[in-house]
């Protein structure tokens, strides 16, 4: 539990009567990754063990603002700019709705194309 408390976090809410609510940066990264994977045409980035590859998402949270850097693998045949626009909108919406933080940037790098 002590290790959990020491993770890099940002305060979402603070109330002197009841305490504070904090969220870890890697939780914001997980929200971004899951949102991106919901977009049609995005192939989930998984390692050889079948688990999600976390290194494909990096978030920087400063003063209530989130910048997401995301590497995605797209399914063959999908329009790259259109799919990336959908990913950006989905990630921005998910991060903002779930955390209350402002997501100013969702930067995408195409890490590969997957043929089904």
PDB file of C-alpha atoms in Angstrom:
ATOM      1  CA  UNK A   1       0.000   0.000   0.000  1.00  0.00           C
ATOM      2  CA  UNK A   2       2.872   2.372   0.771  1.00  0.00           C
ATOM      3  CA  UNK A   3       4.247   1.964  -2.759  1.00  0.00           C
ATOM      4  CA  UNK A   4       0.777   2.761  -4.104  1.00  0.00           C
ATOM      5  CA  UNK A   5       0.628   6.020  -2.161  1.00  0.00           C
ATOM      6  CA  UNK A   6       4.074   7.073  -3.431  1.00  0.00           C
ATOM      7  CA  UNK A   7       3.129   6.908  -7.139  1.00  0.00           C
ATOM      8  CA  UNK A   8       3.120  10.186  -9.065  1.00  0.00           C
ATOM      9  CA  UNK A   9      -0.350  11.660  -8.662  1.00  0.00           C
ATOM     10  CA  UNK A  10      -2.346  14.800  -9.298  1.00  0.00           C
ATOM     11  CA  UNK A  11      -5.007  16.183  -6.975  1.00  0.00           C
ATOM     12  CA  UNK A  12      -8.480  16.068  -8.510  1.00  0.00           C
ATOM     13  CA  UNK A  13     -10.356  17.398  -5.512  1.00  0.00           C
ATOM     14  CA  UNK A  14      -9.434  18.770  -2.118  1.00  0.00           C
ATOM     15  CA  UNK A  15     -11.800  19.418   0.752  1.00  0.00           C
ATOM     16  CA  UNK A  16     -10.523  20.438   4.165  1.00  0.00           C
ATOM     17  CA  UNK A  17     -13.457  18.648   5.805  1.00  0.00           C
ATOM     18  CA  UNK A  18     -13.089  15.228   4.171  1.00  0.00           C
ATOM     19  CA  UNK A  19      -9.667  15.103   2.503  1.00  0.00           C
ATOM     20  CA  UNK A  20      -8.395  14.886  -1.046  1.00  0.00           C
ATOM     21  CA  UNK A  21      -8.910  12.783  -4.154  1.00  0.00           C
ATOM     22  CA  UNK A  22      -5.784  12.023  -6.179  1.00  0.00           C
ATOM     23  CA  UNK A  23      -5.261  10.097  -9.386  1.00  0.00           C
ATOM     24  CA  UNK A  24      -2.020   8.447 -10.476  1.00  0.00           C
ATOM     25  CA  UNK A  25      -0.563   9.366 -13.855  1.00  0.00           C
ATOM     26  CA  UNK A  26      -0.581   5.728 -14.939  1.00  0.00           C
ATOM     27  CA  UNK A  27      -4.329   5.568 -14.266  1.00  0.00           C
ATOM     28  CA  UNK A  28      -4.806   8.474 -16.682  1.00  0.00           C
ATOM     29  CA  UNK A  29      -2.609   6.549 -19.149  1.00  0.00           C
ATOM     30  CA  UNK A  30      -4.811   3.465 -18.749  1.00  0.00           C
ATOM     31  CA  UNK A  31      -7.934   5.541 -19.428  1.00  0.00           C
ATOM     32  CA  UNK A  32      -6.293   6.876 -22.609  1.00  0.00           C
ATOM     33  CA  UNK A  33      -5.215   3.404 -23.771  1.00  0.00           C
ATOM     34  CA  UNK A  34      -8.630   1.852 -23.189  1.00  0.00           C
ATOM     35  CA  UNK A  35     -10.388   4.732 -24.955  1.00  0.00           C
ATOM     36  CA  UNK A  36      -8.082   4.436 -27.970  1.00  0.00           C
ATOM     37  CA  UNK A  37      -8.715   0.697 -28.190  1.00  0.00           C
ATOM     38  CA  UNK A  38     -12.478   1.344 -28.431  1.00  0.00           C
ATOM     39  CA  UNK A  39     -12.055   3.101 -31.789  1.00  0.00           C
ATOM     40  CA  UNK A  40     -12.783   0.942 -34.821  1.00  0.00           C
ATOM     41  CA  UNK A  41      -9.583   0.359 -36.758  1.00  0.00           C
ATOM     42  CA  UNK A  42      -7.267   0.420 -33.742  1.00  0.00           C
ATOM     43  CA  UNK A  43      -5.609  -2.902 -32.993  1.00  0.00           C
ATOM     44  CA  UNK A  44      -4.833  -3.323 -29.278  1.00  0.00           C
ATOM     45  CA  UNK A  45      -1.091  -3.127 -28.614  1.00  0.00           C
ATOM     46  CA  UNK A  46      -0.303  -6.359 -26.804  1.00  0.00           C
ATOM     47  CA  UNK A  47       2.951  -8.070 -25.991  1.00  0.00           C
ATOM     48  CA  UNK A  48       3.882 -11.687 -26.629  1.00  0.00           C
ATOM     49  CA  UNK A  49       2.224 -12.587 -23.319  1.00  0.00           C
ATOM     50  CA  UNK A  50      -1.100 -11.178 -24.547  1.00  0.00           C
ATOM     51  CA  UNK A  51      -1.125  -8.356 -21.991  1.00  0.00           C
ATOM     52  CA  UNK A  52      -1.488  -4.667 -22.956  1.00  0.00           C
ATOM     53  CA  UNK A  53       1.800  -2.895 -23.635  1.00  0.00           C
ATOM     54  CA  UNK A  54       1.872   0.123 -21.321  1.00  0.00           C
ATOM     55  CA  UNK A  55       4.900   1.739 -22.954  1.00  0.00           C
ATOM     56  CA  UNK A  56       2.640   2.769 -25.842  1.00  0.00           C
ATOM     57  CA  UNK A  57       1.067   5.488 -23.677  1.00  0.00           C
ATOM     58  CA  UNK A  58       2.716   8.355 -21.837  1.00  0.00           C
ATOM     59  CA  UNK A  59       0.883  11.127 -20.025  1.00  0.00           C
ATOM     60  CA  UNK A  60       2.131  14.341 -18.534  1.00  0.00           C
ATOM     61  CA  UNK A  61      -0.149  15.973 -15.997  1.00  0.00           C
ATOM     62  CA  UNK A  62       0.662  19.506 -14.886  1.00  0.00           C
ATOM     63  CA  UNK A  63      -1.608  21.959 -13.104  1.00  0.00           C
ATOM     64  CA  UNK A  64      -4.842  20.245 -14.138  1.00  0.00           C
ATOM     65  CA  UNK A  65      -3.759  19.821 -17.763  1.00  0.00           C
ATOM     66  CA  UNK A  66      -3.053  16.497 -19.467  1.00  0.00           C
ATOM     67  CA  UNK A  67      -0.901  15.836 -22.525  1.00  0.00           C
ATOM     68  CA  UNK A  68      -1.196  12.303 -23.914  1.00  0.00           C
ATOM     69  CA  UNK A  69       1.431  10.730 -26.178  1.00  0.00           C
ATOM     70  CA  UNK A  70       0.039   7.566 -27.697  1.00  0.00           C
ATOM     71  CA  UNK A  71       1.468   5.007 -30.092  1.00  0.00           C
ATOM     72  CA  UNK A  72      -1.184   2.972 -31.892  1.00  0.00           C
ATOM     73  CA  UNK A  73      -1.285  -0.027 -34.155  1.00  0.00           C
ATOM     74  CA  UNK A  74      -3.938   0.308 -36.841  1.00  0.00           C
ATOM     75  CA  UNK A  75      -5.771  -2.454 -38.642  1.00  0.00           C
ATOM     76  CA  UNK A  76      -4.945  -2.652 -42.336  1.00  0.00           C
ATOM     77  CA  UNK A  77      -7.412  -0.900 -44.628  1.00  0.00           C
ATOM     78  CA  UNK A  78      -8.482   1.957 -42.349  1.00  0.00           C
ATOM     79  CA  UNK A  79      -7.923   5.588 -43.288  1.00  0.00           C
ATOM     80  CA  UNK A  80      -5.089   6.722 -41.024  1.00  0.00           C
ATOM     81  CA  UNK A  81      -5.958  10.445 -40.624  1.00  0.00           C
ATOM     82  CA  UNK A  82      -9.671   9.733 -40.051  1.00  0.00           C
ATOM     83  CA  UNK A  83      -8.983   6.952 -37.561  1.00  0.00           C
ATOM     84  CA  UNK A  84      -6.453   9.079 -35.672  1.00  0.00           C
ATOM     85  CA  UNK A  85      -8.938  11.961 -35.450  1.00  0.00           C
ATOM     86  CA  UNK A  86     -11.451   9.569 -33.891  1.00  0.00           C
ATOM     87  CA  UNK A  87      -8.806   8.314 -31.457  1.00  0.00           C
ATOM     88  CA  UNK A  88      -7.888  11.865 -30.445  1.00  0.00           C
ATOM     89  CA  UNK A  89     -11.525  12.798 -29.830  1.00  0.00           C
ATOM     90  CA  UNK A  90     -12.249   9.577 -27.919  1.00  0.00           C
ATOM     91  CA  UNK A  91      -9.163   9.853 -25.704  1.00  0.00           C
ATOM     92  CA  UNK A  92      -9.735  13.553 -24.977  1.00  0.00           C
ATOM     93  CA  UNK A  93     -13.371  12.916 -24.074  1.00  0.00           C
ATOM     94  CA  UNK A  94     -12.610   9.903 -21.869  1.00  0.00           C
ATOM     95  CA  UNK A  95      -9.799  11.609 -19.951  1.00  0.00           C
ATOM     96  CA  UNK A  96     -11.790  14.796 -19.391  1.00  0.00           C
ATOM     97  CA  UNK A  97     -15.062  13.061 -18.463  1.00  0.00           C
ATOM     98  CA  UNK A  98     -13.488  10.559 -16.087  1.00  0.00           C
ATOM     99  CA  UNK A  99     -10.970  12.838 -14.369  1.00  0.00           C
ATOM    100  CA  UNK A 100     -12.272  16.392 -14.673  1.00  0.00           C
ATOM    101  CA  UNK A 101      -8.838  17.415 -15.970  1.00  0.00           C
ATOM    102  CA  UNK A 102      -8.346  19.314 -19.232  1.00  0.00           C
ATOM    103  CA  UNK A 103      -6.748  17.244 -21.988  1.00  0.00           C
ATOM    104  CA  UNK A 104      -4.994  19.798 -24.194  1.00  0.00           C
ATOM    105  CA  UNK A 105      -3.152  17.439 -26.551  1.00  0.00           C
ATOM    106  CA  UNK A 106      -3.447  13.869 -27.767  1.00  0.00           C
ATOM    107  CA  UNK A 107      -0.354  13.201 -29.869  1.00  0.00           C
ATOM    108  CA  UNK A 108      -0.424  10.017 -31.926  1.00  0.00           C
ATOM    109  CA  UNK A 109       2.377   8.024 -33.503  1.00  0.00           C
ATOM    110  CA  UNK A 110       1.520   5.098 -35.759  1.00  0.00           C
ATOM    111  CA  UNK A 111       3.545   2.190 -34.371  1.00  0.00           C
ATOM    112  CA  UNK A 112       2.428  -0.354 -36.939  1.00  0.00           C
ATOM    113  CA  UNK A 113      -0.250  -1.817 -39.153  1.00  0.00           C
ATOM    114  CA  UNK A 114      -1.840  -5.151 -38.336  1.00  0.00           C
ATOM    115  CA  UNK A 115      -3.195  -7.451 -41.003  1.00  0.00           C
ATOM    116  CA  UNK A 116      -6.024  -9.652 -39.757  1.00  0.00           C
TER     117      UNK A 116
END
